[in-house]
Tab-separated table of N, CA and C in Angstrom:
chain	number	residue	atom	x	y	z
F	231	GLN	N	229.012	158.497	110.144
F	231	GLN	CA	229.348	159.810	110.691
F	231	GLN	C	228.134	160.357	111.424
F	232	ALA	N	228.280	160.638	112.718
F	232	ALA	CA	227.172	161.187	113.494
F	232	ALA	C	226.950	162.633	113.097
F	233	ARG	N	225.693	162.989	112.948
F	233	ARG	CA	225.360	164.374	112.602
F	233	ARG	C	223.952	164.686	113.041
F	234	LEU	N	223.641	165.978	113.049
F	234	LEU	CA	222.305	166.458	113.418
F	234	LEU	C	221.619	167.008	112.175
F	235	VAL	N	220.362	166.664	112.006
F	235	VAL	CA	219.607	167.087	110.830
F	235	VAL	C	218.288	167.695	111.292
F	236	GLU	N	218.104	168.986	111.010
F	236	GLU	CA	216.875	169.678	111.388
F	236	GLU	C	215.878	169.658	110.233
F	237	SER	N	214.609	169.725	110.594
F	237	SER	CA	213.538	169.836	109.599
F	237	SER	C	212.323	170.463	110.257
F	238	GLY	N	211.357	170.864	109.441
F	238	GLY	CA	210.093	171.351	109.966
F	238	GLY	C	209.885	172.851	109.885
F	239	GLY	N	210.890	173.581	109.444
F	239	GLY	CA	210.717	175.015	109.320
F	239	GLY	C	209.774	175.372	108.191
F	240	GLY	N	209.449	176.649	108.107
F	240	GLY	CA	208.560	177.097	107.042
F	240	GLY	C	208.061	178.493	107.296
F	241	LEU	N	207.065	178.870	106.516
F	241	LEU	CA	206.434	180.182	106.614
F	241	LEU	C	205.090	180.027	107.316
F	242	VAL	N	204.874	180.825	108.333
F	242	VAL	CA	203.634	180.740	109.099
F	242	VAL	C	203.203	182.141	109.501
F	243	GLN	N	201.918	182.348	109.641
F	243	GLN	CA	201.417	183.642	110.090
F	243	GLN	C	201.587	183.776	111.598
F	244	ALA	N	201.682	184.999	112.048
F	244	ALA	CA	201.759	185.258	113.485
F	244	ALA	C	200.558	184.614	114.185
F	245	GLY	N	200.842	183.999	115.320
F	245	GLY	CA	199.815	183.275	116.044
F	245	GLY	C	199.751	181.799	115.708
F	246	GLY	N	200.433	181.409	114.654
F	246	GLY	CA	200.419	180.019	114.221
F	246	GLY	C	201.423	179.164	114.962
F	247	SER	N	201.528	177.911	114.500
F	247	SER	CA	202.403	176.934	115.156
F	247	SER	C	203.266	176.201	114.140
F	248	LEU	N	204.404	175.750	114.606
F	248	LEU	CA	205.278	174.872	113.847
F	248	LEU	C	205.927	173.900	114.811
F	249	ARG	N	206.292	172.715	114.295
F	249	ARG	CA	207.075	171.787	115.089
F	249	ARG	C	208.362	171.460	114.348
F	250	LEU	N	209.464	171.755	114.989
F	250	LEU	CA	210.770	171.446	114.423
F	250	LEU	C	211.243	170.095	114.944
F	251	THR	N	211.974	169.397	114.099
F	251	THR	CA	212.533	168.105	114.465
F	251	THR	C	214.041	168.121	114.239
F	252	CYS	N	214.761	167.564	115.187
F	252	CYS	CA	216.204	167.369	115.049
F	252	CYS	C	216.465	165.865	115.155
F	253	ALA	N	216.973	165.290	114.101
F	253	ALA	CA	217.310	163.864	114.085
F	253	ALA	C	218.802	163.690	114.326
F	254	ALA	N	219.124	162.912	115.328
F	254	ALA	CA	220.529	162.641	115.636
F	254	ALA	C	220.958	161.410	114.832
F	255	SER	N	221.335	161.648	113.618
F	255	SER	CA	221.658	160.572	112.687
F	255	SER	C	223.019	159.962	113.009
F	256	GLY	N	223.083	158.657	113.036
F	256	GLY	CA	224.360	157.994	113.286
F	256	GLY	C	224.768	157.932	114.741
F	257	PHE	N	223.931	158.407	115.643
F	257	PHE	CA	224.240	158.375	117.069
F	257	PHE	C	223.951	156.993	117.635
F	258	ILE	N	224.809	156.538	118.513
F	258	ILE	CA	224.494	155.390	119.336
F	258	ILE	C	223.488	155.861	120.383
F	259	THR	N	222.485	155.037	120.666
F	259	THR	CA	221.413	155.461	121.576
F	259	THR	C	221.957	155.909	122.926
F	260	SER	N	222.920	155.194	123.469
F	260	SER	CA	223.451	155.560	124.783
F	260	SER	C	224.127	156.929	124.747
F	261	VAL	N	224.744	157.253	123.633
F	261	VAL	CA	225.381	158.569	123.501
F	261	VAL	C	224.301	159.651	123.422
F	262	PHE	N	223.281	159.402	122.640
F	262	PHE	CA	222.186	160.378	122.551
F	262	PHE	C	221.580	160.621	123.927
F	263	ASN	N	221.288	159.548	124.639
F	263	ASN	CA	220.645	159.676	125.944
F	263	ASN	C	221.519	160.410	126.952
F	264	ALA	N	222.816	160.352	126.780
F	264	ALA	CA	223.743	160.930	127.750
F	264	ALA	C	224.032	162.407	127.505
F	265	ASN	N	223.418	162.989	126.504
F	265	ASN	CA	223.721	164.371	126.159
F	265	ASN	C	222.518	165.283	126.230
F	266	SER	N	222.764	166.485	126.733
F	266	SER	CA	221.758	167.528	126.629
F	266	SER	C	221.627	167.929	125.162
F	267	MET	N	220.436	168.329	124.786
F	267	MET	CA	220.181	168.763	123.414
F	267	MET	C	219.628	170.182	123.470
F	268	ARG	N	220.026	170.978	122.515
F	268	ARG	CA	219.659	172.386	122.527
F	268	ARG	C	219.140	172.848	121.172
F	269	TRP	N	218.244	173.810	121.221
F	269	TRP	CA	217.810	174.551	120.034
F	269	TRP	C	218.292	175.990	120.175
F	270	TYR	N	218.956	176.460	119.138
F	270	TYR	CA	219.371	177.856	119.020
F	270	TYR	C	218.636	178.462	117.828
F	271	ARG	N	218.637	179.787	117.784
F	271	ARG	CA	218.135	180.462	116.596
F	271	ARG	C	219.007	181.691	116.326
F	272	GLN	N	218.996	182.079	115.056
F	272	GLN	CA	219.750	183.254	114.641
F	272	GLN	C	218.928	184.044	113.649
F	273	ALA	N	218.610	185.273	114.039
F	273	ALA	CA	217.896	186.188	113.149
F	273	ALA	C	218.923	186.997	112.371
F	274	PRO	N	218.546	187.512	111.209
F	274	PRO	CA	219.486	188.306	110.404
F	274	PRO	C	220.061	189.463	111.213
F	275	GLY	N	221.386	189.578	111.198
F	275	GLY	CA	222.054	190.670	111.899
F	275	GLY	C	222.220	190.464	113.384
F	276	ASN	N	221.717	189.331	113.882
F	276	ASN	CA	221.803	189.060	115.323
F	276	ASN	C	222.724	187.887	115.608
F	277	GLN	N	223.150	187.811	116.859
F	277	GLN	CA	223.938	186.657	117.274
F	277	GLN	C	223.029	185.455	117.476
F	278	ARG	N	223.620	184.291	117.393
F	278	ARG	CA	222.879	183.071	117.665
F	278	ARG	C	222.530	183.044	119.150
F	279	GLU	N	221.267	182.700	119.453
F	279	GLU	CA	220.831	182.690	120.843
F	279	GLU	C	220.223	181.337	121.208
F	280	LEU	N	220.396	180.950	122.453
F	280	LEU	CA	219.832	179.708	122.948
F	280	LEU	C	218.341	179.893	123.185
F	281	VAL	N	217.552	179.004	122.631
F	281	VAL	CA	216.097	179.075	122.753
F	281	VAL	C	215.597	178.100	123.817
F	282	ALA	N	216.066	176.871	123.743
F	282	ALA	CA	215.595	175.843	124.670
F	282	ALA	C	216.635	174.746	124.794
F	283	GLU	N	216.633	174.110	125.947
F	283	GLU	CA	217.569	173.021	126.221
F	283	GLU	C	216.845	171.939	126.994
F	284	ILE	N	217.155	170.689	126.665
F	284	ILE	CA	216.610	169.564	127.411
F	284	ILE	C	217.778	168.711	127.882
F	285	ALA	N	217.763	168.390	129.162
F	285	ALA	CA	218.890	167.693	129.780
F	285	ALA	C	218.939	166.224	129.357
F	286	GLU	N	220.067	165.603	129.668
F	286	GLU	CA	220.239	164.188	129.376
F	286	GLU	C	219.252	163.362	130.205
F	287	VAL	N	219.054	162.143	129.767
F	287	VAL	CA	218.048	161.278	130.387
F	287	VAL	C	218.333	161.060	131.871
F	288	ALA	N	219.588	160.851	132.225
F	288	ALA	CA	219.942	160.571	133.617
F	288	ALA	C	219.613	161.733	134.550
F	289	SER	N	219.495	162.923	134.005
F	289	SER	CA	219.152	164.103	134.808
F	289	SER	C	217.660	164.402	134.746
F	290	GLY	N	216.893	163.487	134.200
F	290	GLY	CA	215.453	163.661	134.178
F	290	GLY	C	214.912	164.423	132.990
F	291	SER	N	215.804	164.706	132.020
F	291	SER	CA	215.357	165.413	130.805
F	291	SER	C	214.648	166.723	131.130
F	292	ASN	N	215.156	167.424	132.135
F	292	ASN	CA	214.560	168.718	132.480
F	292	ASN	C	214.769	169.713	131.356
F	293	ALA	N	213.822	170.591	131.196
F	293	ALA	CA	213.862	171.578	130.114
F	293	ALA	C	214.017	172.984	130.660
F	294	ASN	N	214.739	173.805	129.904
F	294	ASN	CA	214.884	175.225	130.212
F	294	ASN	C	214.669	176.030	128.947
F	295	TYR	N	214.170	177.245	129.130
F	295	TYR	CA	213.789	178.077	127.994
F	295	TYR	C	214.295	179.510	128.152
F	296	ALA	N	214.519	180.141	127.022
F	296	ALA	CA	214.761	181.576	127.030
F	296	ALA	C	213.479	182.273	127.470
F	297	ASP	N	213.630	183.387	128.156
F	297	ASP	CA	212.449	184.101	128.646
F	297	ASP	C	211.494	184.470	127.511
F	298	SER	N	212.047	184.759	126.357
F	298	SER	CA	211.232	185.222	125.229
F	298	SER	C	210.303	184.143	124.673
F	299	VAL	N	210.548	182.875	125.016
F	299	VAL	CA	209.719	181.801	124.457
F	299	VAL	C	208.986	180.998	125.521
F	300	LYS	N	209.213	181.315	126.784
F	300	LYS	CA	208.546	180.572	127.854
F	300	LYS	C	207.039	180.648	127.712
F	301	GLY	N	206.401	179.504	127.881
F	301	GLY	CA	204.950	179.443	127.767
F	301	GLY	C	204.454	179.273	126.344
F	302	ARG	N	205.342	179.424	125.368
F	302	ARG	CA	204.932	179.266	123.961
F	302	ARG	C	205.625	178.081	123.285
F	303	PHE	N	206.855	177.818	123.668
F	303	PHE	CA	207.642	176.745	123.052
F	303	PHE	C	207.790	175.592	124.039
F	304	THR	N	207.857	174.383	123.485
F	304	THR	CA	208.092	173.189	124.298
F	304	THR	C	209.131	172.313	123.615
F	305	ILE	N	210.180	171.988	124.338
F	305	ILE	CA	211.202	171.078	123.826
F	305	ILE	C	210.951	169.693	124.403
F	306	SER	N	211.148	168.670	123.588
F	306	SER	CA	210.964	167.301	124.061
F	306	SER	C	211.940	166.395	123.319
F	307	ARG	N	212.114	165.202	123.845
F	307	ARG	CA	213.020	164.264	123.196
F	307	ARG	C	212.389	162.883	123.127
F	308	ASP	N	212.628	162.195	122.025
F	308	ASP	CA	212.198	160.820	121.824
F	308	ASP	C	213.481	159.995	121.763
F	309	ASN	N	213.818	159.376	122.885
F	309	ASN	CA	215.116	158.704	122.959
F	309	ASN	C	215.182	157.450	122.100
F	310	ALA	N	214.074	156.781	121.940
F	310	ALA	CA	214.061	155.581	121.101
F	310	ALA	C	214.342	155.932	119.645
F	311	ARG	N	213.828	157.065	119.214
F	311	ARG	CA	214.024	157.484	117.819
F	311	ARG	C	215.207	158.439	117.669
F	312	LYS	N	215.815	158.819	118.802
F	312	LYS	CA	216.956	159.733	118.790
F	312	LYS	C	216.600	161.034	118.087
F	313	ARG	N	215.527	161.620	118.567
F	313	ARG	CA	215.058	162.876	117.999
F	313	ARG	C	214.732	163.865	119.107
F	314	VAL	N	214.846	165.123	118.764
F	314	VAL	CA	214.468	166.210	119.649
F	314	VAL	C	213.491	167.091	118.886
F	315	TYR	N	212.470	167.543	119.572
F	315	TYR	CA	211.434	168.358	118.947
F	315	TYR	C	211.374	169.738	119.611
F	316	LEU	N	210.939	170.698	118.834
F	316	LEU	CA	210.621	172.010	119.381
F	316	LEU	C	209.244	172.389	118.865
F	317	GLN	N	208.267	172.299	119.751
F	317	GLN	CA	206.910	172.714	119.414
F	317	GLN	C	206.797	174.205	119.676
F	318	MET	N	206.449	174.946	118.652
F	318	MET	CA	206.384	176.404	118.751
F	318	MET	C	204.955	176.856	118.497
F	319	ASN	N	204.342	177.432	119.504
F	319	ASN	CA	202.972	177.936	119.409
F	319	ASN	C	202.951	179.443	119.573
F	320	SER	N	201.849	180.037	119.194
F	320	SER	CA	201.674	181.498	119.324
F	320	SER	C	202.887	182.243	118.773
F	321	LEU	N	203.277	181.863	117.579
F	321	LEU	CA	204.484	182.435	116.991
F	321	LEU	C	204.338	183.929	116.744
F	322	LYS	N	205.456	184.622	116.920
F	322	LYS	CA	205.519	186.064	116.728
F	322	LYS	C	206.519	186.367	115.598
F	323	THR	N	206.419	187.540	115.034
F	323	THR	CA	207.331	187.905	113.955
F	323	THR	C	208.788	187.875	114.427
F	324	GLU	N	208.982	188.186	115.699
F	324	GLU	CA	210.355	188.183	116.227
F	324	GLU	C	210.920	186.782	116.435
F	325	ASP	N	210.124	185.760	116.210
F	325	ASP	CA	210.635	184.384	116.246
F	325	ASP	C	211.292	183.983	114.925
F	326	THR	N	211.203	184.845	113.943
F	326	THR	CA	211.807	184.559	112.645
F	326	THR	C	213.315	184.368	112.760
F	327	GLY	N	213.824	183.364	112.069
F	327	GLY	CA	215.257	183.114	112.064
F	327	GLY	C	215.562	181.707	111.601
F	328	VAL	N	216.848	181.390	111.587
F	328	VAL	CA	217.283	180.030	111.310
F	328	VAL	C	217.454	179.319	112.645
F	329	TYR	N	216.833	178.167	112.768
F	329	TYR	CA	216.863	177.395	114.007
F	329	TYR	C	217.837	176.232	113.841
F	330	TYR	N	218.724	176.093	114.837
F	330	TYR	CA	219.766	175.082	114.793
F	330	TYR	C	219.645	174.147	116.000
F	331	CYS	N	219.925	172.908	115.759
F	331	CYS	CA	220.044	171.909	116.818
F	331	CYS	C	221.515	171.787	117.203
F	332	ASN	N	221.763	171.560	118.480
F	332	ASN	CA	223.143	171.525	118.967
F	332	ASN	C	223.308	170.525	120.098
F	333	THR	N	224.436	169.854	120.115
F	333	THR	CA	224.840	169.051	121.250
F	333	THR	C	226.354	168.910	121.224
F	334	ALA	N	226.893	168.451	122.334
F	334	ALA	CA	228.316	168.146	122.416
F	334	ALA	C	228.437	166.646	122.571
F	335	ALA	N	228.928	165.993	121.547
F	335	ALA	CA	229.018	164.536	121.568
F	335	ALA	C	230.178	164.096	120.688
F	336	TYR	N	230.677	162.920	120.960
F	336	TYR	CA	231.791	162.363	120.175
F	336	TYR	C	232.982	163.317	120.157
F	337	GLY	N	233.157	164.023	121.274
F	337	GLY	CA	234.316	164.895	121.404
F	337	GLY	C	234.252	166.188	120.627
F	338	ARG	N	233.088	166.577	120.161
F	338	ARG	CA	233.005	167.828	119.404
F	338	ARG	C	231.656	168.499	119.613
F	339	ASP	N	231.640	169.794	119.350
F	339	ASP	CA	230.428	170.596	119.397
F	339	ASP	C	229.735	170.426	118.051
F	340	MET	N	228.537	169.865	118.080
F	340	MET	CA	227.872	169.484	116.844
F	340	MET	C	226.701	170.412	116.555
F	341	TRP	N	226.570	170.804	115.284
F	341	TRP	CA	225.474	171.661	114.825
F	341	TRP	C	224.864	171.052	113.570
F	342	GLY	N	223.566	171.238	113.447
F	342	GLY	CA	222.926	170.875	112.203
F	342	GLY	C	223.058	171.998	111.199
F	343	GLN	N	222.438	171.807	110.040
F	343	GLN	CA	222.525	172.797	108.971
F	343	GLN	C	221.541	173.932	109.165
F	344	GLY	N	220.575	173.756	110.058
F	344	GLY	CA	219.588	174.787	110.334
F	344	GLY	C	218.332	174.639	109.499
F	345	THR	N	217.241	175.163	110.029
F	345	THR	CA	215.981	175.193	109.302
F	345	THR	C	215.365	176.580	109.476
F	346	GLN	N	214.898	177.149	108.374
F	346	GLN	CA	214.396	178.526	108.378
F	346	GLN	C	212.962	178.572	108.883
F	347	VAL	N	212.724	179.474	109.824
F	347	VAL	CA	211.371	179.766	110.303
F	347	VAL	C	211.080	181.232	109.994
F	348	THR	N	210.006	181.469	109.278
F	348	THR	CA	209.609	182.826	108.952
F	348	THR	C	208.179	183.048	109.419
F	349	VAL	N	208.005	184.044	110.277
F	349	VAL	CA	206.677	184.360	110.810
F	349	VAL	C	206.237	185.694	110.224
F	350	SER	N	205.152	185.686	109.507
F	350	SER	CA	204.659	186.896	108.863
F	350	SER	C	203.566	187.537	109.712
F	351	SER	N	203.446	188.849	109.572
F	351	SER	CA	202.440	189.585	110.367
F	351	SER	C	201.103	189.620	109.672
């Protein structure tokens, strides 16, 4: 069964860094490579918002970011390992939330279970 598994969240002070990992477990490599991968986050009481997206390999794996994280976050993909990363630097308290990995593959919209990021002041 193909699924997404996030890891790497935790508690960090403002100004610190974290790297999140999304493992595309059970994916065929060609399917992984053919799909854009996204990181969303959801803070308490807020809607889930798109943080970063990286395009499929055939489109050059271009990355796009929410304005609130530009210059601080970097999304990347390791196609051989079928993983997507979100490097988060200069973290702010408003970055606190549950971070989810997302893609559309195998005919369905797929989400991981999420990983909690808490940034303290």
